[in-house]
mmCIF file of C-alpha atoms (C1' of nucleotides) in Angstrom:
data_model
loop_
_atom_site.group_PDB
_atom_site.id
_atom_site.type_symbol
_atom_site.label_atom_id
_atom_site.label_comp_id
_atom_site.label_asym_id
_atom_site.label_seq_id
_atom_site.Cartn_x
_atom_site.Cartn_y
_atom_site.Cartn_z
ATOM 1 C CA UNK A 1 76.523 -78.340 -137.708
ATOM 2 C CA UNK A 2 78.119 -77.491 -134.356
ATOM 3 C CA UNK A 3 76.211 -74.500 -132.804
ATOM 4 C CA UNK A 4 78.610 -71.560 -132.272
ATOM 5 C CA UNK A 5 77.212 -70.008 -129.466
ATOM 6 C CA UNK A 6 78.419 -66.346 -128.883
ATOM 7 C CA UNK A 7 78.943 -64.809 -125.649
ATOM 8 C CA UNK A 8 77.434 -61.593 -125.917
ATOM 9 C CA UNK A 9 79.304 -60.408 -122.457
ATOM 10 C CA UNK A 10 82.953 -60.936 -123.990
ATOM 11 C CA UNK A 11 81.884 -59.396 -127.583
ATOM 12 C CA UNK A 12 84.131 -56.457 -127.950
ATOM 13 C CA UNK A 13 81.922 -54.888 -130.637
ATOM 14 C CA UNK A 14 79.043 -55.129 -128.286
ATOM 15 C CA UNK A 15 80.739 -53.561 -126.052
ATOM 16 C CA UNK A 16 81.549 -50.574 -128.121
ATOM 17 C CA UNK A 17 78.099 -50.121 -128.983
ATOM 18 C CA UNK A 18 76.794 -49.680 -125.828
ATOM 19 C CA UNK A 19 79.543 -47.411 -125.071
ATOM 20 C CA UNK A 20 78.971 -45.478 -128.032
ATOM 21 C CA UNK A 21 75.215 -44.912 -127.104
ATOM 22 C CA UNK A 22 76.088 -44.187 -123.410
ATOM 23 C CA UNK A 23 77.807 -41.059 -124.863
ATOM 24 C CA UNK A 24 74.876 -39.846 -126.399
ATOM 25 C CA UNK A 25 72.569 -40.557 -124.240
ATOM 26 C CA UNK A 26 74.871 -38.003 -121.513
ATOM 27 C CA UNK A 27 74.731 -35.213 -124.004
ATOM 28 C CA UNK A 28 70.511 -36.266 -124.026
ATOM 29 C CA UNK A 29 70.461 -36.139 -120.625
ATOM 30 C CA UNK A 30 72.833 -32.737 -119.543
ATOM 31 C CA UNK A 31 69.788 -30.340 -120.619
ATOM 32 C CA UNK A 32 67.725 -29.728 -117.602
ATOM 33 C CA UNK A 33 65.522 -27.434 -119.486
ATOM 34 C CA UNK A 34 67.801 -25.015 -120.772
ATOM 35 C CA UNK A 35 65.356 -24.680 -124.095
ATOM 36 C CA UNK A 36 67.102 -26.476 -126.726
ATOM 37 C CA UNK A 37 69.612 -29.834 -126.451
ATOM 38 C CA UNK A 38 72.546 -30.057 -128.782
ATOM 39 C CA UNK A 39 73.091 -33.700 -129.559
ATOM 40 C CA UNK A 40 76.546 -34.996 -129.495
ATOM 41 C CA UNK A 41 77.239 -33.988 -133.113
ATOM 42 C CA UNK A 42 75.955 -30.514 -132.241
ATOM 43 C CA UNK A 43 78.571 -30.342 -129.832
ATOM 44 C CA UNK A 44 80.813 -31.682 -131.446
ATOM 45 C CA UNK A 45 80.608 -29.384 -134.728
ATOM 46 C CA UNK A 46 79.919 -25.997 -132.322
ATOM 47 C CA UNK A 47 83.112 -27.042 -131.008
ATOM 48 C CA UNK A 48 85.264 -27.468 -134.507
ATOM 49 C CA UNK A 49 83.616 -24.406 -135.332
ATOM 50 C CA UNK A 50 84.722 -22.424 -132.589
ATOM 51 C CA UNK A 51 88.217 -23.203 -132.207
ATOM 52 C CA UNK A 52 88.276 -22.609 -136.092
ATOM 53 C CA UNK A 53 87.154 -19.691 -136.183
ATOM 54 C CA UNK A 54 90.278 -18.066 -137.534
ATOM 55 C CA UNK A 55 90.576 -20.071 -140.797
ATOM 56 C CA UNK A 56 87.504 -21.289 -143.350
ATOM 57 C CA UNK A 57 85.337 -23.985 -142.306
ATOM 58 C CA UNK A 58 83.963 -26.470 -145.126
ATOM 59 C CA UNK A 59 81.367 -29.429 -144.749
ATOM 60 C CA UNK A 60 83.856 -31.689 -146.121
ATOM 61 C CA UNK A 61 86.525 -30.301 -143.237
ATOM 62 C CA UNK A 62 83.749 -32.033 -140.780
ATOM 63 C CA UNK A 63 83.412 -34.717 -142.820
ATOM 64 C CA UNK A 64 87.152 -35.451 -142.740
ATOM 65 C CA UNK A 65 87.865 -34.743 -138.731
ATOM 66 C CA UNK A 66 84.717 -36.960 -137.791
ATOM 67 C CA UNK A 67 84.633 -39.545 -140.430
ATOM 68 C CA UNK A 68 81.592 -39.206 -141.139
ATOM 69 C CA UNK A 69 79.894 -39.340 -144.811
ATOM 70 C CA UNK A 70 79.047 -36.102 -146.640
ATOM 71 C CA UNK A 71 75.258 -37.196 -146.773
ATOM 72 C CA UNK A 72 75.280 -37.567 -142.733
ATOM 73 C CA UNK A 73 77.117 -33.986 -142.704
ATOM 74 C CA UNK A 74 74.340 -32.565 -144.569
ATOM 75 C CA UNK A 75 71.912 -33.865 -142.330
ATOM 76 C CA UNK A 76 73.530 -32.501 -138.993
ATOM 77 C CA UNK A 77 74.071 -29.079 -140.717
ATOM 78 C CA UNK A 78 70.885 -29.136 -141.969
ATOM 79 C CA UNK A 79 69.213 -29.735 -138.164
ATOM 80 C CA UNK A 80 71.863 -26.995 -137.048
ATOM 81 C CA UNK A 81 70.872 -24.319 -139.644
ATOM 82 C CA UNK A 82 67.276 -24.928 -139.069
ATOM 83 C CA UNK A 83 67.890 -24.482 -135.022
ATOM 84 C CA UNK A 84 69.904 -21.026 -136.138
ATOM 85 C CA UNK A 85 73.202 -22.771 -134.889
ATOM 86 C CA UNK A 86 75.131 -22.115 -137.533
ATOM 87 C CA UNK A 87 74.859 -20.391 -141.396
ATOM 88 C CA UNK A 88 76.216 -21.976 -144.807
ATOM 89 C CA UNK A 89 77.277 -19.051 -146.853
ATOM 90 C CA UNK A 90 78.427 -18.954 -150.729
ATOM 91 C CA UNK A 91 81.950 -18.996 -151.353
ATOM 92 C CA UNK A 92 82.690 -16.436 -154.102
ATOM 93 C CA UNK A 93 86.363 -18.434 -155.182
ATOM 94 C CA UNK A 94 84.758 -21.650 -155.167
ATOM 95 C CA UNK A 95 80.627 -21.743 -156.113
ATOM 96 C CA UNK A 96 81.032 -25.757 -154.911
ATOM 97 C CA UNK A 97 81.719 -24.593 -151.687
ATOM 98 C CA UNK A 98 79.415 -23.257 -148.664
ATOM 99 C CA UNK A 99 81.702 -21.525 -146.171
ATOM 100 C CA UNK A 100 80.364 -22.679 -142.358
ATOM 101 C CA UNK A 101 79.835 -20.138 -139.577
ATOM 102 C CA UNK A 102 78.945 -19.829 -135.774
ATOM 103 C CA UNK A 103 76.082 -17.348 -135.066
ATOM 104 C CA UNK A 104 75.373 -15.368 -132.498
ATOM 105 C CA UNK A 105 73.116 -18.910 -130.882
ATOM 106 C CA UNK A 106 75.575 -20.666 -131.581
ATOM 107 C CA UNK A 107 78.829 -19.328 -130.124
ATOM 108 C CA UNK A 108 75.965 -19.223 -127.015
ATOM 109 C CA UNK A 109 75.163 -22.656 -127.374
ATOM 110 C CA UNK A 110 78.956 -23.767 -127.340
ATOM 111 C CA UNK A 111 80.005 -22.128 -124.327
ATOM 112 C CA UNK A 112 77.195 -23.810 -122.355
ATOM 113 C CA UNK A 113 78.351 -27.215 -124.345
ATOM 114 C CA UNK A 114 81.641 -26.559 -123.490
ATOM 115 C CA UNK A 115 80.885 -27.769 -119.484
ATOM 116 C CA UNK A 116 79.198 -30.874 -120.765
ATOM 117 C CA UNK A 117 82.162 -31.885 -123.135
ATOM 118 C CA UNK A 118 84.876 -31.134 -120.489
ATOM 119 C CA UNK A 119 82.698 -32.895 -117.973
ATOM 120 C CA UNK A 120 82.185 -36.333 -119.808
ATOM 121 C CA UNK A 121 86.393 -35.900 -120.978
ATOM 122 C CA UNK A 122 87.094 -36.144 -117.274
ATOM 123 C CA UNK A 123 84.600 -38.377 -115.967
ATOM 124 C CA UNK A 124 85.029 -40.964 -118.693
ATOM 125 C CA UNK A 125 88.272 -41.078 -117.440
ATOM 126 C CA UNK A 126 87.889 -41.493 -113.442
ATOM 127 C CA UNK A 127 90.081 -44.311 -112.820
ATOM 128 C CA UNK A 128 92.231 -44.098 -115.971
ATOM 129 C CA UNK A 129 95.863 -43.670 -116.248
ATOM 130 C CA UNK A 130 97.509 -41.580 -118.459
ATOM 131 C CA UNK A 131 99.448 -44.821 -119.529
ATOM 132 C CA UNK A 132 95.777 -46.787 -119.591
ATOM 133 C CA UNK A 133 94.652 -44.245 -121.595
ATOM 134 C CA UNK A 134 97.300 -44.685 -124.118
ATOM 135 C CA UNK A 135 96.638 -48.183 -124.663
ATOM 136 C CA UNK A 136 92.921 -47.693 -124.828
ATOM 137 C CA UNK A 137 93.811 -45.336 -127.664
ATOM 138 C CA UNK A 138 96.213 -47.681 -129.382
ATOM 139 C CA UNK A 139 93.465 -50.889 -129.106
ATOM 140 C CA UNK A 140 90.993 -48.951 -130.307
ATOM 141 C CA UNK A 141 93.098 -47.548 -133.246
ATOM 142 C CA UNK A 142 94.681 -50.988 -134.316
ATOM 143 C CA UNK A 143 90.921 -52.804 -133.798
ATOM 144 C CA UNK A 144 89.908 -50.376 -135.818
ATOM 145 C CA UNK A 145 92.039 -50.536 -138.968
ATOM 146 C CA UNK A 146 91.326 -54.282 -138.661
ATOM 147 C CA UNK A 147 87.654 -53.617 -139.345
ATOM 148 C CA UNK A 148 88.658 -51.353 -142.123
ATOM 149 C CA UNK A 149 91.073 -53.966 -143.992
ATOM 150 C CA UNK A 150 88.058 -56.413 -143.801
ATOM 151 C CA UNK A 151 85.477 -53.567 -145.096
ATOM 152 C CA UNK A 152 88.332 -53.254 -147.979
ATOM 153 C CA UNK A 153 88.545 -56.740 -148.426
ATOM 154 C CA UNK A 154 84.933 -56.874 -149.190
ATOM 155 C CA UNK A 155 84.751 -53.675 -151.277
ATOM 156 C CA UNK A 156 87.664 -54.191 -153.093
ATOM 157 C CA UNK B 1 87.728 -17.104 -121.866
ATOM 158 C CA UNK B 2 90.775 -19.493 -122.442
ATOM 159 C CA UNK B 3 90.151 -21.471 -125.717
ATOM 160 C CA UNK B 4 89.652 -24.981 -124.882
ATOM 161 C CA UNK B 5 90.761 -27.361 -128.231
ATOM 162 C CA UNK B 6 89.723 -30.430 -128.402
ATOM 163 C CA UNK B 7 92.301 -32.658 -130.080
ATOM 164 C CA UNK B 8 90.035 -35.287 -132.068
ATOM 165 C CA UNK B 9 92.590 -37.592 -132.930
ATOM 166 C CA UNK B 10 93.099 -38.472 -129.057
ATOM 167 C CA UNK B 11 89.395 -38.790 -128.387
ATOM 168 C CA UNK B 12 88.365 -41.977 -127.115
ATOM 169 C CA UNK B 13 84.581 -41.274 -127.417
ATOM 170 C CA UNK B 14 85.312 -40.532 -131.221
ATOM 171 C CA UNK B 15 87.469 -43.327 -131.840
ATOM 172 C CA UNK B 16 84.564 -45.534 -130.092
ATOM 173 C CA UNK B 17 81.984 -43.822 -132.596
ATOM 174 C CA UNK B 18 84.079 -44.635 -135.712
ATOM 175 C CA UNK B 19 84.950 -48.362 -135.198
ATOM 176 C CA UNK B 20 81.105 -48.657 -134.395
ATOM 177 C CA UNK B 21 80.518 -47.248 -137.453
ATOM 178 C CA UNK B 22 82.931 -49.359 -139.312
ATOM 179 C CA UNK B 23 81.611 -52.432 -138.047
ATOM 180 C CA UNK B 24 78.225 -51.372 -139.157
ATOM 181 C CA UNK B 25 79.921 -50.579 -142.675
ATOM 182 C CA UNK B 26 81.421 -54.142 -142.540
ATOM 183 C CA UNK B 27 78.023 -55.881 -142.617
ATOM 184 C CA UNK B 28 76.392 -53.845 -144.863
ATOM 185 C CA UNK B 29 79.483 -55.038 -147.560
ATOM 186 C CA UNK B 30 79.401 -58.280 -146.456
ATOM 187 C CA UNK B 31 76.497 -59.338 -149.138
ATOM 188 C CA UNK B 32 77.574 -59.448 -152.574
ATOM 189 C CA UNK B 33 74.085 -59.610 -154.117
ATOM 190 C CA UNK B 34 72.495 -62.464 -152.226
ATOM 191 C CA UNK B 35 69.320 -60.686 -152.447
ATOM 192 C CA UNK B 36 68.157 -59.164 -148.962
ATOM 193 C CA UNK B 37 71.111 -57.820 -146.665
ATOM 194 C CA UNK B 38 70.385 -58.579 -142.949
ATOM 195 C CA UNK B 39 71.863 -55.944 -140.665
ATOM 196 C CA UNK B 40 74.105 -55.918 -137.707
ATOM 197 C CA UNK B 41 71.372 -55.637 -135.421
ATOM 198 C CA UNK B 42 69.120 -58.474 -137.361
ATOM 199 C CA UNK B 43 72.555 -60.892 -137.326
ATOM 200 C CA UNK B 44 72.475 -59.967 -133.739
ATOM 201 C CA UNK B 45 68.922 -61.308 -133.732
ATOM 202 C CA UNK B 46 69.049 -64.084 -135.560
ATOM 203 C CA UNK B 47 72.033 -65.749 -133.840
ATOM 204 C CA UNK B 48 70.534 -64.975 -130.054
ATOM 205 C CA UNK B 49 67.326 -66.364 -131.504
ATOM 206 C CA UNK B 50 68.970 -69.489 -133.205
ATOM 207 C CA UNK B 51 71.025 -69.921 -129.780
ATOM 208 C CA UNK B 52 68.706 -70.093 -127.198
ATOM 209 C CA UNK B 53 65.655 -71.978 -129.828
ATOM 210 C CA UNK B 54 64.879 -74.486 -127.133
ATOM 211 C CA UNK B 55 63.967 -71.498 -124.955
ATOM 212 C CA UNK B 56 61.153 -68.954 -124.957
ATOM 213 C CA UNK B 57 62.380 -65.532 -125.934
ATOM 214 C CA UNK B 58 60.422 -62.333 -125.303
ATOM 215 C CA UNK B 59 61.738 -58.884 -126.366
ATOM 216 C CA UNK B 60 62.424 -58.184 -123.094
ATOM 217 C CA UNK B 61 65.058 -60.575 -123.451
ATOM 218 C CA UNK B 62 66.262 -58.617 -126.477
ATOM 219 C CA UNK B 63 66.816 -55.503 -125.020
ATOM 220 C CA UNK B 64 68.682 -56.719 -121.694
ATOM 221 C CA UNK B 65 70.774 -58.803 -123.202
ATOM 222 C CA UNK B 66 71.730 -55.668 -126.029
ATOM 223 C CA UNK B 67 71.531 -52.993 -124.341
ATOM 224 C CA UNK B 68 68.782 -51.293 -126.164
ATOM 225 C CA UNK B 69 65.484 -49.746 -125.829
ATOM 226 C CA UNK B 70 62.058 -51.340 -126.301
ATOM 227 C CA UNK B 71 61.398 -48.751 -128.933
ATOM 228 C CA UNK B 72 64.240 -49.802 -130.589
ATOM 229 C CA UNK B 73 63.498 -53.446 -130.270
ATOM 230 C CA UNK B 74 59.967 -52.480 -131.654
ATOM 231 C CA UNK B 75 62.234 -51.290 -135.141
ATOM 232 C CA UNK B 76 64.463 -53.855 -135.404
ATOM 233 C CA UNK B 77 61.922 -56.604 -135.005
ATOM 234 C CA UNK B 78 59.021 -54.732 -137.246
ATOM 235 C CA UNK B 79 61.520 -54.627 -140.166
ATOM 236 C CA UNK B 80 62.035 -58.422 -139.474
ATOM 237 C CA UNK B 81 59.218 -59.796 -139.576
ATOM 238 C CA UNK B 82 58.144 -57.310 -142.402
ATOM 239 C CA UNK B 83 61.591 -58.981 -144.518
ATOM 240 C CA UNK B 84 60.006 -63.104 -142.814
ATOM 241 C CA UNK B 85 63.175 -63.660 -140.943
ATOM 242 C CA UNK B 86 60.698 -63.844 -137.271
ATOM 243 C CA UNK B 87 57.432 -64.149 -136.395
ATOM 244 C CA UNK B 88 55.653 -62.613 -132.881
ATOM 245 C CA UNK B 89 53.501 -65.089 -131.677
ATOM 246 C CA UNK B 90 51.134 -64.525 -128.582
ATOM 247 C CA UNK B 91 51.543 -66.604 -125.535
ATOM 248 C CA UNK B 92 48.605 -67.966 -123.431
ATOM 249 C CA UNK B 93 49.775 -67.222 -120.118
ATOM 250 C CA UNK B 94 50.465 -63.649 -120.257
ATOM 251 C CA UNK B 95 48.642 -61.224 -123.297
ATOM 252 C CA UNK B 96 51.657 -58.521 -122.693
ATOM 253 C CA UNK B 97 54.250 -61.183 -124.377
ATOM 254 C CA UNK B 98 54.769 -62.009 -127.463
ATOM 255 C CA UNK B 99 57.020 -65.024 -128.411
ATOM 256 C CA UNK B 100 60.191 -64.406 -130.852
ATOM 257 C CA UNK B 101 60.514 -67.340 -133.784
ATOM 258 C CA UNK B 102 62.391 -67.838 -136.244
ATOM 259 C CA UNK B 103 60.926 -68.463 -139.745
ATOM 260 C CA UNK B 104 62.832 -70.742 -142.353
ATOM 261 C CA UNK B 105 64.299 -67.516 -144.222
ATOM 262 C CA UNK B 106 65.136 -66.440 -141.148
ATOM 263 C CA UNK B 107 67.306 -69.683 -140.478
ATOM 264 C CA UNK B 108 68.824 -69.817 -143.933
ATOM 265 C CA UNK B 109 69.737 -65.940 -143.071
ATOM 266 C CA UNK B 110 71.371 -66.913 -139.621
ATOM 267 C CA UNK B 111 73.437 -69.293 -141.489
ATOM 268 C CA UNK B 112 74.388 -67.493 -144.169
ATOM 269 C CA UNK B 113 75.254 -64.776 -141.240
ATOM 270 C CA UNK B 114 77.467 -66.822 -139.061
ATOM 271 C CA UNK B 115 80.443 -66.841 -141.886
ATOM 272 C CA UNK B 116 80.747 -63.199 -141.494
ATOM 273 C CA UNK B 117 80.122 -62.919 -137.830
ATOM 274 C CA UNK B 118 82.972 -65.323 -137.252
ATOM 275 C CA UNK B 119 85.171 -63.426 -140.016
ATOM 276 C CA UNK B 120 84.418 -59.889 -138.214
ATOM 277 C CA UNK B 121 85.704 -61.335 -134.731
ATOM 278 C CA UNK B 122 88.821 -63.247 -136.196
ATOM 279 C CA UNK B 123 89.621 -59.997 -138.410
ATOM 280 C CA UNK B 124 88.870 -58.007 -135.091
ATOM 281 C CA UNK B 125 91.332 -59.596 -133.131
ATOM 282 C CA UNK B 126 93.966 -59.821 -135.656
ATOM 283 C CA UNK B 127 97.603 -58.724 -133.931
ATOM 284 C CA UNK B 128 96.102 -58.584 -130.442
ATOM 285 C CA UNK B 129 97.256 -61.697 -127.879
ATOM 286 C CA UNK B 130 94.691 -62.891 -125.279
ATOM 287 C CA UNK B 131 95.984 -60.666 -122.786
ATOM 288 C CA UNK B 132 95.642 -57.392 -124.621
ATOM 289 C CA UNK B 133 91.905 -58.375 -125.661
ATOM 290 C CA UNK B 134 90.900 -59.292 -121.633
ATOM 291 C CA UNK B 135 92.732 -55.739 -120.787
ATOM 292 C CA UNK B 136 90.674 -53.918 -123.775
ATOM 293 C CA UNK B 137 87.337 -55.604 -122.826
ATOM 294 C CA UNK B 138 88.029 -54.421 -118.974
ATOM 295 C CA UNK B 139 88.619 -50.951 -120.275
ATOM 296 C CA UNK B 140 85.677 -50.647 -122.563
ATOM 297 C CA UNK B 141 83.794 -51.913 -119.266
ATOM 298 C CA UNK B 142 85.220 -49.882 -116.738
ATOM 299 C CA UNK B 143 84.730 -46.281 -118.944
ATOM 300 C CA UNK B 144 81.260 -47.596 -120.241
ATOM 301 C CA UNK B 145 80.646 -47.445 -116.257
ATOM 302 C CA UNK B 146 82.033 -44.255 -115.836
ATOM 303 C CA UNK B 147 79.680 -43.029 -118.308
ATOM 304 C CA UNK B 148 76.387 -44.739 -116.936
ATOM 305 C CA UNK B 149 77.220 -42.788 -113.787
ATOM 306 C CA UNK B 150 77.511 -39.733 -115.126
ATOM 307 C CA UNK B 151 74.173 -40.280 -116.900
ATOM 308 C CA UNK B 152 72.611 -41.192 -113.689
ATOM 309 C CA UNK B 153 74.135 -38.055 -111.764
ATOM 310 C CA UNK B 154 72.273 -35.918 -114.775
ATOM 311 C CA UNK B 155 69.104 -37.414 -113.981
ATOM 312 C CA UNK B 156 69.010 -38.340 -110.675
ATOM 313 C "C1'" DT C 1 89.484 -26.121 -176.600
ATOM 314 C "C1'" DA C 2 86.545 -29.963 -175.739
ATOM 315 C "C1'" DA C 3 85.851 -34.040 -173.318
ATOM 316 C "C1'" DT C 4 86.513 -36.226 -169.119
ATOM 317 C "C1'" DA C 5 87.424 -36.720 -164.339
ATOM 318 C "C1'" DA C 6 87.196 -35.192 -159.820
ATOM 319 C "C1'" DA C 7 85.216 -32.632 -156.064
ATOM 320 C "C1'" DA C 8 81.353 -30.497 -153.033
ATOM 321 C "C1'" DG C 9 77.133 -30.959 -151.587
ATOM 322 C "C1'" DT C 10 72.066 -32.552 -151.819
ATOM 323 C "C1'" DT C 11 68.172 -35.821 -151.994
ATOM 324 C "C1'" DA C 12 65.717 -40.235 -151.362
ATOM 325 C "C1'" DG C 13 65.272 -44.078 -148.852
ATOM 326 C "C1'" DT C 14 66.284 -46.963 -144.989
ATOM 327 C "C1'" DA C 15 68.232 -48.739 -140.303
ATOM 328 C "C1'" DG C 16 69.311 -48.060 -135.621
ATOM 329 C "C1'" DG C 17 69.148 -45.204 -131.597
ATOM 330 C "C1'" DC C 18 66.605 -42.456 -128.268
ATOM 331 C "C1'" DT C 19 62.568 -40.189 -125.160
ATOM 332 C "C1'" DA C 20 57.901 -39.374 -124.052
ATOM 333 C "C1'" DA C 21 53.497 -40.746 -124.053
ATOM 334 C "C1'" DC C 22 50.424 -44.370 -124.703
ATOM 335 C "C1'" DT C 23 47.582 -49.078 -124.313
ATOM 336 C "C1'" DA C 24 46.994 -53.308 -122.341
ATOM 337 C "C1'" DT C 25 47.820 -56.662 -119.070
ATOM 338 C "C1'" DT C 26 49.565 -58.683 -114.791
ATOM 339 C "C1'" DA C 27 51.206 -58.372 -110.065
ATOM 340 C "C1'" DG C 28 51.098 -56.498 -105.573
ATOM 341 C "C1'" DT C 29 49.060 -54.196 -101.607
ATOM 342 C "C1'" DG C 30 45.857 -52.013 -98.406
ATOM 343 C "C1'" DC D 1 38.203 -56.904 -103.616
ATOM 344 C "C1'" DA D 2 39.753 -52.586 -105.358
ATOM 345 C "C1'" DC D 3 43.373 -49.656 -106.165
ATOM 346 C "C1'" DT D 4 47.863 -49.077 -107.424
ATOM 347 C "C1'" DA D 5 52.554 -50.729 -109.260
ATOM 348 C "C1'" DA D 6 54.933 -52.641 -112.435
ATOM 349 C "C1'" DT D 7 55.621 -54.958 -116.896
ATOM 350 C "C1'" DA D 8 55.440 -55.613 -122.144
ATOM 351 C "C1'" DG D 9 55.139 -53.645 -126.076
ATOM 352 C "C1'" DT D 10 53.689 -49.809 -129.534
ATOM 353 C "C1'" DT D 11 53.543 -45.218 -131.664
ATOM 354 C "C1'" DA D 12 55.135 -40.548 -132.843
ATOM 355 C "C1'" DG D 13 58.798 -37.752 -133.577
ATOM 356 C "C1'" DC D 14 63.493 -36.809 -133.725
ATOM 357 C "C1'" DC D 15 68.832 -37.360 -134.735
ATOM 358 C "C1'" DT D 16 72.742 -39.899 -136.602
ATOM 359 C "C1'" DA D 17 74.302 -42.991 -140.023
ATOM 360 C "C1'" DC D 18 74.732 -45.132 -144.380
ATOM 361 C "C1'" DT D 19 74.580 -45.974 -149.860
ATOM 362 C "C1'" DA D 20 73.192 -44.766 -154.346
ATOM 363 C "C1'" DA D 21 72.094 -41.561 -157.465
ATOM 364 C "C1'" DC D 22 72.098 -36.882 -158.586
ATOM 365 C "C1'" DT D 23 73.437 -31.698 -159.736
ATOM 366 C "C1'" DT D 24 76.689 -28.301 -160.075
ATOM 367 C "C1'" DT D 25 81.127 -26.669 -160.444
ATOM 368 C "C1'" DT D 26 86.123 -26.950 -160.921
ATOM 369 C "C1'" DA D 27 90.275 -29.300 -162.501
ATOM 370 C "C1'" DT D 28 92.699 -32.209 -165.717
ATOM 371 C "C1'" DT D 29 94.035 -34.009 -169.840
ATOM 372 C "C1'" DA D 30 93.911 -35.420 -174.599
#
DNA sequence: TAATAAAAGTTAGTAGGCTAACTATTAGTG
DNA sequence: CACTAATAGTTAGCCTACTAACTTTTATTA
């Protein structure tokens, strides 16, 4: 059998992996001792929550923005709730429902997020054109619903 | 304060996150009931181990060549050798190493593996020439830089 | 209306990712 | 040679991520 060697260096999955940590390990690292560090799904949810604040937030709202399963939503509300980032509160209409909002630490914790997030947005893109940026977007969306079509494939 | 909103669907740091996550999802339905389910990370493993098996491979070599920590090497290679697909044997000339091999299982794993690695990057690729891939790979490079200096500007 | 299906969220268990702190060993330097 | 640096790997503790199985509640349909 003919040994299929892979180059590690051209492997765009790789690649996307250590991207994909990269960004987490700036959120990590943009807390010089300011007491607590909001991960990168911290930030991210502070950040739904806030521009949101007008309508009703669900966990399966998050769920469907960040593609992410309900079981991993529970687990980053749970970590926020304990940290007093955010409270789930009964939904009279709806006793299935638990109605997500910002507190006081949390609306807090967002505005000093907010320099973080805006930082990495432009940094990431130092270099970029808009017109790169575009194409990055449309590879990584087409690439993408490749993977899915196989993960169907093998579901199905 | 001017509300900043973040527009998700244009995010290229949450696009990255979800095709990671998909290609994750891939090889954990890539088994239909052949018993034990290696992982990304562990396919990763066993093909750089069955590659380079006239060399001696250290986890140091591991983590460069992945991009990940030596904790994290410590997990991914305790739940191999806990599931026989390595061993860690010591080496004579220097008590800090510890020699990566693979065990039979861990062989008959690698090439029950390689089908699906090789599916994943053919599927990956589908609808994308040559051209488009070198361009994507350069971007994923140059923003994955962009990001490492921003990390290194936080802790500098 | 009663039975069934669908939806929202939780729990258990596991993998991969990290930092910080640690042990042990080897290499380098005054 | 002795002291210090650096290297290799582990451990503890945490967060994100998943599936599978579960409870509760609401919606649908026979």
């Amino acid at each position: 059998m003919l040994m299929h060697k892979m180059d590690w260096s051209k492997n765009i999955g790789h690649k996307t992996r250590v991207m994909h940590n990269y960004i987490d390990k700036y959120f990590h690292t943009s807390w010089e001792k300011k007491g607590i560090e909001p991960t990168r799904m911290q930030c991210a949810t502070l950040h739904y929550l806030r521009a949101n604040q007008e309508k009703e937030v669900f966990q399966k709202d998050l769920e469907a923005t960040f593609s992410i399963s309900g079981a991993t939503a529970t687990n980053i509300l749970k970590v926020m709730e304990k940290d007093d980032l955010i409270r789930r509160e009964p939904v009279p209409t709806d006793a299935r429902l638990k109605k997500l909002v910002l507190t006081e630490k949390g609306i807090a914790f967002d505005d000093a997020a907010r320099e973080n997030i805006v930082r990495l947005e432009e940094g990431m893109k130092k270099g970029f054109t808009e017109e790169e940026l575009t194409i990055f977007r449309e590879y990584l969306d087409r690439m993408t619903q490749n993977i899915v079509d196989l993960v169907e494939e093998n579901t199905k």
